[in-house]
Tab-separated table of C-alpha atoms and ligand atoms in Angstrom:
chain	number	residue	atom	x	y	z
A	1027	MET	CA	38.776	300.958	174.834
A	1028	PHE	CA	42.478	301.219	176.557
A	1029	ARG	CA	42.607	301.712	180.510
A	1030	GLN	CA	45.554	302.958	182.127
A	1031	ALA	CA	48.267	300.265	183.588
A	1032	ARG	CA	47.291	299.044	187.115
A	1033	TYR	CA	50.128	297.048	187.547
A	1034	ASP	CA	53.331	297.979	189.287
A	1035	GLU	CA	54.738	301.046	187.764
A	1036	PRO	CA	58.203	299.545	185.809
A	1037	LEU	CA	61.598	302.060	185.393
A	1038	ILE	CA	59.897	303.424	182.171
A	1039	PHE	CA	57.209	305.082	183.844
A	1040	GLU	CA	59.339	306.161	187.308
A	1041	ILE	CA	60.773	307.877	184.208
A	1042	GLY	CA	57.955	309.698	182.849
A	1043	ARG	CA	55.793	310.538	185.605
A	1044	LYS	CA	54.941	313.835	185.662
A	1045	ASN	CA	55.116	314.009	189.679
A	1046	THR	CA	58.627	313.012	189.918
A	1047	SER	CA	60.974	315.784	190.987
A	1048	LYS	CA	63.975	317.091	188.795
A	1049	SER	CA	65.943	315.603	191.267
A	1050	GLU	CA	64.506	312.404	191.451
A	1051	ARG	CA	64.260	311.909	188.029
A	1052	ASN	CA	67.847	312.962	187.584
A	1053	ASN	CA	69.089	310.364	189.819
A	1054	VAL	CA	67.849	307.767	186.987
A	1055	VAL	CA	68.478	309.830	184.050
A	1056	PRO	CA	69.785	312.478	182.717
A	1057	GLU	CA	67.536	315.451	182.687
A	1058	LYS	CA	68.359	316.155	179.023
A	1059	ILE	CA	67.414	312.674	177.587
A	1060	SER	CA	64.595	312.169	179.934
A	1061	ARG	CA	61.222	311.330	178.892
A	1062	LYS	CA	58.839	314.406	179.513
A	1063	LYS	CA	55.072	312.509	178.161
A	1064	LEU	CA	54.197	309.288	178.933
A	1065	PRO	CA	55.111	306.618	176.060
A	1066	GLU	CA	52.252	306.190	173.552
A	1067	ILE	CA	51.774	302.555	174.201
A	1068	PRO	CA	48.598	301.071	174.376
A	1069	SER	CA	47.672	300.078	178.677
A	1070	LEU	CA	46.241	296.912	178.827
A	1071	THR	CA	45.587	294.588	181.293
A	1072	GLU	CA	47.659	291.008	181.554
A	1073	PRO	CA	44.703	288.665	180.503
A	1074	GLU	CA	44.009	291.239	177.191
A	1075	VAL	CA	47.720	290.865	176.464
A	1076	VAL	CA	47.589	286.861	177.318
A	1077	ARG	CA	44.537	286.917	175.233
A	1078	HIS	CA	45.933	288.382	172.418
A	1079	TYR	CA	49.006	286.621	171.650
A	1080	THR	CA	47.599	283.288	172.523
A	1081	ARG	CA	44.824	283.884	169.857
A	1082	LEU	CA	47.620	285.012	167.745
A	1083	SER	CA	49.604	281.749	168.296
A	1084	GLN	CA	46.472	279.727	167.248
A	1085	MET	CA	46.241	281.748	164.231
A	1086	ASN	CA	49.546	280.412	163.181
A	1087	TYR	CA	50.109	277.440	160.644
A	1088	GLY	CA	53.757	275.349	161.462
A	1089	VAL	CA	54.992	272.008	161.147
A	1090	ASP	CA	54.016	271.557	164.402
A	1091	THR	CA	50.147	271.680	163.792
A	1092	GLY	CA	50.244	269.963	159.981
A	1093	PHE	CA	51.405	269.152	157.059
A	1094	TYR	CA	54.043	271.760	154.938
A	1095	PRO	CA	54.636	270.301	151.712
A	1096	LEU	CA	56.759	273.968	150.544
A	1097	GLY	CA	59.244	272.336	148.095
A	1098	SER	CA	62.194	273.422	147.873
A	1099	CYS	CA	62.404	274.530	151.916
A	1100	THR	CA	62.124	271.332	153.156
A	1101	MET	CA	59.807	272.008	156.111
A	1102	LYS	CA	60.712	268.946	158.402
A	1103	TYR	CA	59.480	268.391	161.886
A	1104	THR	CA	62.455	269.199	164.227
A	1105	PRO	CA	62.185	266.824	167.270
A	1106	LYS	CA	61.777	268.613	170.508
A	1107	ILE	CA	64.929	267.427	172.226
A	1108	VAL	CA	66.921	269.768	169.516
A	1109	GLU	CA	64.745	273.066	171.065
A	1110	GLU	CA	65.199	271.704	174.478
A	1111	ILE	CA	69.026	271.439	174.114
A	1112	ALA	CA	69.341	274.726	172.504
A	1113	GLY	CA	67.623	276.219	175.658
A	1114	PHE	CA	70.264	274.891	177.634
A	1115	GLU	CA	71.893	277.460	180.186
A	1116	GLU	CA	75.383	276.125	179.521
A	1117	VAL	CA	75.060	276.691	175.926
A	1118	ASN	CA	73.350	280.539	176.486
A	1119	LEU	CA	76.470	282.314	176.364
A	1120	HIS	CA	77.634	286.016	175.933
A	1121	PRO	CA	79.894	286.276	172.510
A	1122	TYR	CA	82.131	288.510	174.543
A	1123	GLN	CA	83.302	285.876	176.809
A	1124	SER	CA	87.069	285.180	176.892
A	1125	GLN	CA	87.634	281.820	174.463
A	1126	SER	CA	88.599	279.965	177.759
A	1127	THR	CA	84.986	280.051	179.447
A	1128	VAL	CA	83.605	278.841	176.141
A	1129	GLN	CA	85.516	276.314	175.219
A	1130	GLY	CA	82.557	273.774	174.790
A	1131	SER	CA	80.914	276.109	172.647
A	1132	LEU	CA	83.841	276.571	170.826
A	1133	ARG	CA	83.907	272.246	170.571
A	1134	ILE	CA	80.816	272.227	169.599
A	1135	MET	CA	81.543	274.208	166.593
A	1136	TYR	CA	84.619	272.499	165.503
A	1137	GLU	CA	82.690	269.177	165.144
A	1138	LEU	CA	80.061	270.593	163.456
A	1139	GLU	CA	82.429	271.654	161.004
A	1140	GLN	CA	84.073	268.013	160.709
A	1141	MET	CA	80.745	266.406	160.318
A	1142	LEU	CA	79.712	268.790	157.412
A	1143	LYS	CA	82.849	268.077	156.068
A	1144	GLU	CA	82.183	264.223	155.577
A	1145	ILE	CA	78.521	264.986	154.550
A	1146	GLY	CA	79.958	267.446	152.216
A	1147	GLY	CA	82.767	265.341	150.781
A	1148	VAL	CA	84.808	268.836	151.493
A	1149	ASP	CA	88.514	269.876	153.110
A	1150	ASP	CA	87.295	272.630	155.495
A	1151	VAL	CA	83.893	274.632	156.169
A	1152	THR	CA	82.924	277.936	157.890
A	1153	LEU	CA	80.203	277.757	159.849
A	1154	GLN	CA	79.806	281.753	159.391
A	1155	PRO	CA	76.545	282.743	156.979
A	1156	ALA	CA	73.674	283.009	158.199
A	1157	ALA	CA	71.423	281.248	155.495
A	1158	GLY	CA	71.932	279.646	152.298
A	1159	ALA	CA	71.536	283.331	149.961
A	1160	HIS	CA	74.361	284.364	152.278
A	1161	GLY	CA	76.546	281.214	152.185
A	1162	GLU	CA	75.910	281.726	148.043
A	1163	PHE	CA	77.203	285.359	148.390
A	1164	THR	CA	80.140	284.094	150.608
A	1165	GLY	CA	80.907	281.221	147.860
A	1166	MET	CA	80.952	283.963	145.465
A	1167	LEU	CA	83.353	286.087	147.193
A	1168	ILE	CA	85.635	283.306	147.470
A	1169	THR	CA	85.340	282.390	143.897
A	1170	ARG	CA	86.689	286.522	143.181
A	1171	ALA	CA	89.015	285.998	145.590
A	1172	TYR	CA	90.211	283.035	143.979
A	1173	HIS	CA	90.767	284.256	140.199
A	1174	GLU	CA	92.163	287.467	141.410
A	1175	SER	CA	95.019	285.552	143.507
A	1176	ARG	CA	95.840	283.563	140.026
A	1177	ASN	CA	95.854	287.204	138.517
A	1178	GLU	CA	92.721	286.552	136.237
A	1179	SER	CA	89.705	288.586	135.353
A	1180	ARG	CA	86.588	286.387	134.973
A	1181	THR	CA	83.198	288.335	135.263
A	1182	GLU	CA	80.937	285.892	134.248
A	1183	VAL	CA	78.420	283.667	136.792
A	1184	ILE	CA	76.581	280.765	134.323
A	1185	LEU	CA	73.339	279.274	136.054
A	1186	PRO	CA	70.460	276.884	134.870
A	1187	ASP	CA	67.337	278.420	134.489
A	1188	THR	CA	66.316	275.885	137.075
A	1189	ALA	CA	68.178	277.795	139.414
A	1190	HIS	CA	66.724	279.403	142.623
A	1191	GLY	CA	66.532	283.102	142.443
A	1192	THR	CA	69.017	283.540	145.498
A	1193	ASN	CA	71.924	282.157	142.879
A	1194	PRO	CA	71.450	285.083	140.426
A	1195	ALA	CA	71.303	287.595	142.870
A	1196	SER	CA	74.405	286.458	145.336
A	1197	ALA	CA	76.463	286.374	141.811
A	1198	HIS	CA	75.154	289.481	140.719
A	1199	MET	CA	75.904	291.370	144.375
A	1200	ALA	CA	79.553	289.725	144.461
A	1201	GLY	CA	80.149	291.516	141.112
A	1202	PHE	CA	79.505	289.395	138.038
A	1203	ASP	CA	77.631	288.777	135.364
A	1204	VAL	CA	75.112	286.210	135.386
A	1205	VAL	CA	74.400	283.991	132.161
A	1206	GLU	CA	71.236	281.586	132.232
A	1207	ILE	CA	71.268	278.211	129.988
A	1208	PRO	CA	68.253	276.591	128.928
A	1209	SER	CA	67.531	272.727	130.273
A	1210	GLU	CA	66.934	269.803	128.834
A	1211	ASP	CA	64.620	266.974	130.133
A	1212	GLY	CA	64.649	268.587	133.155
A	1213	MET	CA	68.806	269.027	133.490
A	1214	VAL	CA	71.309	270.961	132.460
A	1215	CYS	CA	72.020	270.878	128.709
A	1216	LEU	CA	75.467	269.887	128.488
A	1217	LYS	CA	75.589	271.705	124.898
A	1218	ALA	CA	74.415	274.627	126.454
A	1219	LEU	CA	76.841	274.824	129.165
A	1220	LYS	CA	79.708	274.467	126.875
A	1221	ASN	CA	78.794	277.107	124.565
A	1222	ALA	CA	78.502	279.022	127.469
A	1223	LEU	CA	81.872	278.423	129.164
A	1224	SER	CA	84.566	280.733	128.249
A	1225	ASP	CA	87.835	282.113	130.086
A	1226	LYS	CA	85.462	284.754	131.419
A	1227	THR	CA	83.477	282.304	133.364
A	1228	ALA	CA	83.907	282.171	136.845
A	1229	ALA	CA	81.541	279.855	138.261
A	1230	PHE	CA	78.589	277.445	137.481
A	1231	MET	CA	76.021	277.427	140.127
A	1232	LEU	CA	74.089	274.151	140.352
A	1233	THR	CA	71.596	272.597	142.863
A	1234	ASN	CA	71.810	268.820	142.735
A	1235	PRO	CA	68.780	267.250	142.987
A	1236	ASN	CA	67.968	270.665	140.781
A	1237	THR	CA	64.734	272.244	141.773
A	1238	LEU	CA	62.718	269.737	139.662
A	1239	GLY	CA	63.621	267.172	141.869
A	1240	ILE	CA	65.720	265.281	139.219
A	1241	PHE	CA	69.205	264.131	140.077
A	1242	GLU	CA	71.951	265.502	137.372
A	1243	GLU	CA	72.984	262.336	136.181
A	1244	ASN	CA	75.674	264.710	133.878
A	1245	VAL	CA	77.276	266.018	136.992
A	1246	CYS	CA	80.514	264.395	136.232
A	1247	GLU	CA	80.733	265.758	132.984
A	1248	ILE	CA	79.458	268.668	133.790
A	1249	ALA	CA	82.274	268.971	136.433
A	1250	GLU	CA	85.047	268.028	133.937
A	1251	ALA	CA	83.735	270.990	131.278
A	1252	VAL	CA	83.654	273.662	134.271
A	1253	HIS	CA	87.109	272.749	135.540
A	1254	ASP	CA	88.258	272.823	131.718
A	1255	ALA	CA	87.438	276.093	131.317
A	1256	GLY	CA	89.275	277.396	134.429
A	1257	ALA	CA	86.378	277.935	135.944
A	1258	LEU	CA	84.672	276.865	139.421
A	1259	LEU	CA	81.786	274.336	140.098
A	1260	TYR	CA	79.219	275.580	143.008
A	1261	TYR	CA	76.798	273.407	144.820
A	1262	ASP	CA	73.373	274.886	145.782
A	1263	GLY	CA	73.175	272.346	149.201
A	1264	ALA	CA	68.927	273.318	149.574
A	1265	ASN	CA	68.166	270.068	148.421
A	1266	LEU	CA	71.198	268.017	149.972
A	1267	ASN	CA	68.369	265.999	151.948
A	1268	ALA	CA	67.667	263.627	149.106
A	1269	ILE	CA	71.287	262.496	148.796
A	1270	MET	CA	72.825	262.932	152.297
A	1271	GLY	CA	75.056	260.105	153.383
A	1272	LYS	CA	74.172	258.719	149.907
A	1273	ALA	CA	76.363	260.972	147.827
A	1274	ARG	CA	78.509	263.851	148.740
A	1275	PRO	CA	78.828	266.653	145.961
A	1276	GLY	CA	82.730	266.834	147.305
A	1277	ASP	CA	83.002	263.604	145.170
A	1278	MET	CA	80.623	264.930	141.974
A	1279	GLY	CA	83.163	267.600	141.403
A	1280	PHE	CA	82.074	270.581	143.387
A	1281	ASP	CA	84.345	273.100	144.875
A	1282	LEU	CA	82.053	274.828	146.584
A	1283	VAL	CA	79.242	273.662	148.857
A	1284	HIS	CA	76.682	275.358	151.083
A	1285	PHE	CA	74.381	273.716	153.789
A	1286	ASN	CA	71.282	275.144	154.575
A	1287	LEU	CA	71.222	274.031	157.932
A	1288	HIS	CA	67.680	275.375	158.448
A	1289	LYS	CA	66.245	272.689	155.978
A	1290	THR	CA	68.531	269.692	155.902
A	1291	PHE	CA	69.223	269.681	159.532
A	1292	CYS	CA	65.822	270.603	160.820
A	1293	THR	CA	65.859	273.651	162.913
A	1294	PRO	CA	62.531	275.491	162.530
A	1295	HIS	CA	62.302	277.979	160.163
A	1296	GLY	CA	60.300	280.178	157.846
A	1297	GLY	CA	59.044	283.734	157.347
A	1298	GLY	CA	62.596	284.604	156.581
A	1299	GLY	CA	64.558	283.037	159.574
A	1300	PRO	CA	66.656	281.974	161.422
A	1301	GLY	CA	68.787	279.918	159.461
A	1302	ALA	CA	72.209	279.222	158.875
A	1303	GLY	CA	74.356	278.821	155.711
A	1304	PRO	CA	77.860	277.425	156.236
A	1305	VAL	CA	79.711	276.841	153.191
A	1306	GLY	CA	82.356	274.146	152.276
A	1307	VAL	CA	85.292	274.071	150.081
A	1308	LYS	CA	88.064	272.178	148.779
A	1309	SER	CA	91.433	272.438	150.364
A	1310	PHE	CA	92.836	275.076	147.347
A	1311	LEU	CA	89.918	277.581	148.410
A	1312	ARG	CA	90.486	276.859	152.265
A	1313	LYS	CA	92.469	279.993	152.627
A	1314	PHE	CA	90.229	282.355	151.286
A	1315	LEU	CA	87.579	281.568	153.884
A	1316	PRO	CA	86.159	284.227	156.379
A	1317	ILE	CA	87.357	285.055	159.665
A	1318	PRO	CA	87.296	283.575	162.280
A	1319	GLN	CA	87.978	279.788	161.606
A	1320	VAL	CA	87.039	277.604	164.941
A	1321	GLU	CA	90.095	275.556	165.416
A	1322	TYR	CA	91.902	272.864	167.342
A	1323	ASP	CA	95.370	273.070	168.522
A	1324	GLU	CA	95.355	268.964	170.205
A	1325	LYS	CA	94.767	271.617	173.735
A	1326	LYS	CA	92.515	273.940	173.566
A	1327	TYR	CA	90.030	275.456	170.652
A	1328	TYR	CA	90.182	278.774	169.519
A	1329	LEU	CA	89.182	281.494	167.175
A	1330	ASN	CA	91.885	281.767	164.212
A	1331	TYR	CA	92.118	285.332	162.528
A	1332	ASP	CA	95.286	285.036	161.151
A	1333	LYS	CA	94.077	284.273	157.835
A	1334	PRO	CA	95.891	287.118	155.755
A	1335	ASP	CA	93.750	285.811	152.474
A	1336	SER	CA	90.597	285.336	154.008
A	1337	ILE	CA	87.601	287.238	152.440
A	1338	GLY	CA	87.414	288.508	155.672
A	1339	LYS	CA	84.244	289.118	158.011
A	1340	ILE	CA	80.838	287.983	156.782
A	1341	SER	CA	78.694	288.128	160.119
A	1342	PRO	CA	78.716	289.615	163.227
A	1343	PHE	CA	80.706	287.219	165.614
A	1344	TYR	CA	80.967	283.752	164.952
A	1345	GLY	CA	77.449	282.556	163.346
A	1346	ASN	CA	73.797	282.239	164.234
A	1347	PHE	CA	74.774	279.365	166.713
A	1348	ALA	CA	71.577	278.420	167.882
A	1349	VAL	CA	71.028	277.105	164.507
A	1350	LEU	CA	74.627	275.646	164.714
A	1351	LEU	CA	73.528	273.971	167.634
A	1352	LYS	CA	70.320	272.617	166.618
A	1353	ALA	CA	71.894	271.200	163.363
A	1354	TYR	CA	74.701	269.713	165.688
A	1355	VAL	CA	72.389	268.206	168.255
A	1356	TYR	CA	70.169	266.574	164.895
A	1357	ILE	CA	73.136	265.438	163.360
A	1358	LYS	CA	74.176	263.560	166.497
A	1359	LEU	CA	71.236	261.978	167.439
A	1360	LEU	CA	70.331	260.465	164.220
A	1361	GLY	CA	73.992	259.502	163.050
A	1362	GLY	CA	75.171	258.378	159.548
A	1363	ASN	CA	72.918	256.016	159.277
A	1364	GLY	CA	70.175	258.214	160.379
A	1365	LEU	CA	70.568	260.429	157.797
A	1366	LYS	CA	71.122	258.095	155.183
A	1367	ASN	CA	67.689	256.860	156.040
A	1368	VAL	CA	66.029	260.598	155.975
A	1369	ALA	CA	67.654	260.801	152.607
A	1370	GLU	CA	65.671	257.235	151.628
A	1371	LEU	CA	62.339	258.155	153.256
A	1372	SER	CA	62.218	261.510	151.527
A	1373	VAL	CA	62.431	260.094	148.348
A	1374	LEU	CA	60.350	257.461	149.044
A	1375	ASN	CA	57.479	259.941	150.119
A	1376	ALA	CA	57.800	262.274	147.135
A	1377	ASN	CA	57.529	259.188	144.430
A	1378	TYR	CA	54.750	257.995	146.140
A	1379	MET	CA	52.716	261.371	146.066
A	1380	LYS	CA	54.116	262.013	142.406
A	1381	GLU	CA	52.808	258.551	141.309
A	1382	LYS	CA	49.480	259.068	143.217
A	1383	LEU	CA	49.431	262.727	141.788
A	1384	LYS	CA	50.443	262.545	138.157
A	1385	LYS	CA	46.794	260.651	137.156
A	1386	HIS	CA	45.009	264.364	137.882
A	1387	TYR	CA	47.783	266.709	137.388
A	1388	PRO	CA	50.330	267.391	134.539
A	1389	LEU	CA	53.620	265.743	135.288
A	1390	PRO	CA	56.210	267.933	132.880
A	1391	TYR	CA	59.360	265.796	133.152
A	1392	LYS	CA	59.213	261.854	133.147
A	1393	ASN	CA	61.954	261.122	135.169
A	1394	LEU	CA	62.388	259.553	138.948
A	1395	ARG	CA	62.414	262.076	141.235
A	1396	LYS	CA	64.538	262.604	144.616
A	1397	HIS	CA	62.701	264.514	147.774
A	1398	GLU	CA	60.565	267.076	145.615
A	1399	PHE	CA	58.605	266.903	142.424
A	1400	VAL	CA	56.894	269.460	139.990
A	1401	LEU	CA	53.667	269.354	138.923
A	1402	ALA	CA	51.573	271.481	136.192
A	1403	GLY	CA	48.628	273.620	137.014
A	1404	SER	CA	48.151	273.896	133.300
A	1405	GLU	CA	45.271	272.365	133.416
A	1406	LEU	CA	43.220	274.283	135.999
A	1407	LYS	CA	43.510	277.176	133.319
A	1408	GLU	CA	40.888	275.092	131.259
A	1409	LYS	CA	38.535	275.322	133.979
A	1410	ASN	CA	38.971	279.335	134.417
A	1411	ALA	CA	41.144	278.924	137.587
A	1412	ARG	CA	44.686	278.897	138.455
A	1413	THR	CA	47.485	277.543	140.472
A	1414	LEU	CA	47.250	280.029	142.895
A	1415	ASP	CA	43.630	279.339	143.291
A	1416	LEU	CA	44.726	275.816	144.123
A	1417	ALA	CA	46.938	276.978	146.737
A	1418	LYS	CA	44.530	279.174	148.735
A	1419	MET	CA	41.552	276.384	148.415
A	1420	LEU	CA	44.136	273.802	150.095
A	1421	LEU	CA	44.077	276.279	152.694
A	1422	ASP	CA	40.456	275.771	153.498
A	1423	TYR	CA	41.469	271.936	153.774
A	1424	GLY	CA	43.619	273.134	156.875
A	1425	LEU	CA	46.901	272.381	154.782
A	1426	HIS	CA	49.656	274.680	154.230
A	1427	ALA	CA	50.188	275.262	150.302
A	1428	PRO	CA	53.103	273.865	147.996
A	1429	THR	CA	55.532	276.421	146.481
A	1430	ILE	CA	53.698	277.293	143.341
A	1431	TYR	CA	54.805	279.260	140.589
A	1432	PHE	CA	58.556	277.796	140.907
A	1433	PRO	CA	60.932	276.999	139.194
A	1434	HIS	CA	59.684	278.867	136.165
A	1435	LEU	CA	60.339	276.734	133.573
A	1436	VAL	CA	57.189	274.808	134.642
A	1437	ASP	CA	53.937	276.298	133.525
A	1438	GLU	CA	51.520	277.037	136.885
A	1439	ALA	CA	54.116	275.334	138.587
A	1440	ILE	CA	53.374	273.308	141.785
A	1441	MET	CA	55.914	271.887	143.825
A	1442	ILE	CA	55.516	269.355	146.536
A	1443	GLU	CA	58.208	268.319	149.196
A	1444	PRO	CA	56.786	265.862	151.952
A	1445	THR	CA	59.863	265.257	153.463
A	1446	GLU	CA	60.721	262.297	155.559
A	1447	THR	CA	59.202	263.568	158.491
A	1448	GLU	CA	55.034	262.422	157.541
A	1449	SER	CA	53.356	259.974	157.765
A	1450	LYS	CA	51.360	257.657	154.490
A	1451	ASN	CA	48.454	259.403	156.389
A	1452	GLU	CA	49.516	262.437	156.392
A	1453	MET	CA	50.443	262.287	152.734
A	1454	ASP	CA	46.808	260.433	151.931
A	1455	LYS	CA	45.189	263.708	152.896
A	1456	PHE	CA	46.654	265.935	151.195
A	1457	ILE	CA	46.713	263.952	147.935
A	1458	HIS	CA	42.594	263.527	148.896
A	1459	ALA	CA	42.174	267.164	149.021
A	1460	MET	CA	44.503	267.673	145.518
A	1461	ILE	CA	42.504	265.037	143.583
A	1462	LYS	CA	39.111	267.321	144.819
A	1463	ILE	CA	40.426	270.491	144.055
A	1464	SER	CA	41.835	269.030	140.573
A	1465	LYS	CA	37.675	268.132	139.796
A	1466	ASN	CA	36.600	271.857	140.780
A	1467	PRO	CA	38.528	274.536	141.084
A	1468	LEU	CA	37.192	277.644	142.021
A	1469	LYS	CA	38.442	280.837	140.679
A	1470	ASN	CA	39.082	283.607	143.643
A	1471	TYR	CA	36.511	281.361	146.093
A	1472	SER	CA	39.148	280.484	148.754
A	1473	PRO	CA	40.143	281.336	151.469
A	1474	LYS	CA	37.084	280.838	153.853
A	1475	ASN	CA	37.819	279.374	156.823
A	1476	THR	CA	41.298	280.602	157.551
A	1477	SER	CA	41.525	283.435	160.510
A	1478	ALA	CA	42.543	286.251	157.728
A	1479	GLY	CA	40.545	286.211	154.476
A	1480	LYS	CA	41.895	286.641	151.004
A	1481	ILE	CA	45.167	289.020	151.767
A	1482	ASP	CA	45.042	292.438	149.946
A	1483	GLU	CA	48.813	292.454	149.099
A	1484	ILE	CA	48.594	295.323	147.215
A	1485	GLY	CA	47.384	297.107	150.057
A	1486	ALA	CA	49.194	295.831	152.837
A	1487	ALA	CA	52.645	296.787	151.128
A	1488	LYS	CA	51.060	300.939	150.244
A	1489	ASN	CA	49.295	300.845	153.254
A	1490	MET	CA	51.939	299.525	155.880
A	1491	ILE	CA	50.849	299.420	159.509
A	1492	LEU	CA	53.464	298.070	161.609
A	1493	SER	CA	53.695	299.394	164.940
A	1494	TRP	CA	51.059	301.331	167.351
A	1495	LYS	CA	52.154	304.251	166.770
A	1496	MET	CA	51.613	303.737	163.043
A	1497	PHE	CA	47.906	302.359	163.506
A	1498	LYS	CA	47.163	305.858	165.891
A	1499	GLU	CA	48.268	307.759	163.018
A	1500	LYS	CA	45.981	306.062	160.593
A	1501	LYS	CA	43.251	306.439	162.400
B	1002	PLP	C1	65.838	277.817	149.891
B	1002	PLP	C2	66.776	278.037	148.934
B	1002	PLP	C3	68.041	278.700	148.464
B	1002	PLP	C4	68.421	279.505	149.791
B	1002	PLP	O1	68.538	279.712	150.395
B	1002	PLP	P1	68.065	280.529	152.007
B	1002	PLP	O2	68.475	279.421	153.649
B	1002	PLP	O3	66.089	280.511	152.002
B	1002	PLP	O4	68.762	282.006	151.890
B	1002	PLP	C5	68.767	278.624	147.485
B	1002	PLP	N1	68.257	277.770	146.542
B	1002	PLP	C6	67.357	276.604	146.907
B	1002	PLP	C7	67.462	275.597	145.610
B	1002	PLP	C8	66.828	276.715	147.679
B	1002	PLP	O5	65.405	276.280	148.142
């Protein structure tokens, strides 16, 4: 099946080639570590390789090919100019370059910090965390450092039952015990919160609007109760898209805020990356931020490592620069009014879809939604199917499935977030498919039209074949 390579042999073949003399090989790599055998890699012709990867790229589904309503993930379209600028030679620099030669990049980072401060209503920002979850972890380390600096031993972090799974994980990783409280009408139950708060509480973590897409209207009372208990209020910024330019977490009383740049400020993501989760804090927490901090002394931009109370380093180098740059370009492109417009349109789109679909799927909480909403797939069960079957059937319509089975408090949850970048036409196609499926859901039927059929998820986990070597060994 595989032929020997026919192209000019690159260095790697030169090293391993049997007919090179020992001295010849020694010129390149010391004998001790030089290859004795040809590397076991498949030999293919160029057209075979090109066709393989082109075919794979065509199997891929992305926001550039279709509607992607993955709730909580804000899979919005990224304008191509953002990608183009991120590819400029001038910004693809080496992290070990001296600071005097990267002033432009440092300025971009500094200005992004300023813009995020303004959007979040916070006093300082670190750009270092590589994802929202990493931002949460950073925020929890800052929370620890803050309470320790006051000689207080606070061991608990409280979360509502709508919290994203990364929240308890981050709190736990930072050494806290997690306390979950119930919701009432899709919002934090204030009474349960007040009962849970004590002198052991380090922080309350909240997403607003929450993962049901509902704005926590008691947020000011929540902030007061949390602060009265001596605890900090943490903002999970994954849903900032719904309110940016309209309301600021800092003004609501949040002390720490993370931004998911890859969600709210576009930058394509998925499959675990790439991302950036900057964290903003109120001034009293500033000294705990990670090092280095990008600063400006009116003459030059520089990296400040001189922060004795800092929680230290949490990322290699200075954060995920390419993502930071894309978010910077996106914010500059839209401007303040543009960001506000994003929030308004994302809310309008979600409510349009909610109104169309609530006649066909139960809508557990009746409140007005922000940028996403959650339906229940419970009635599918009466037809012997489940939300999972619905998700797979949507794939056969050429559509990406919404988020399913999250948040956990909704039975057979279906979480839909259209984002502001979708047209009415695209949303209508999805609504049409959802209505058709609601009438005739088929158990274990789909997907039939996708490049891969039903995936054997257990088999894939138990029988991983991740490399050519593993493939050969399995054969
Ligand atoms: C996506 C998300 C997170 C985690 O963010 P990552 O950037 O994926 O690590 C946290 N909370 C909510 C509500 C989210 O949607």
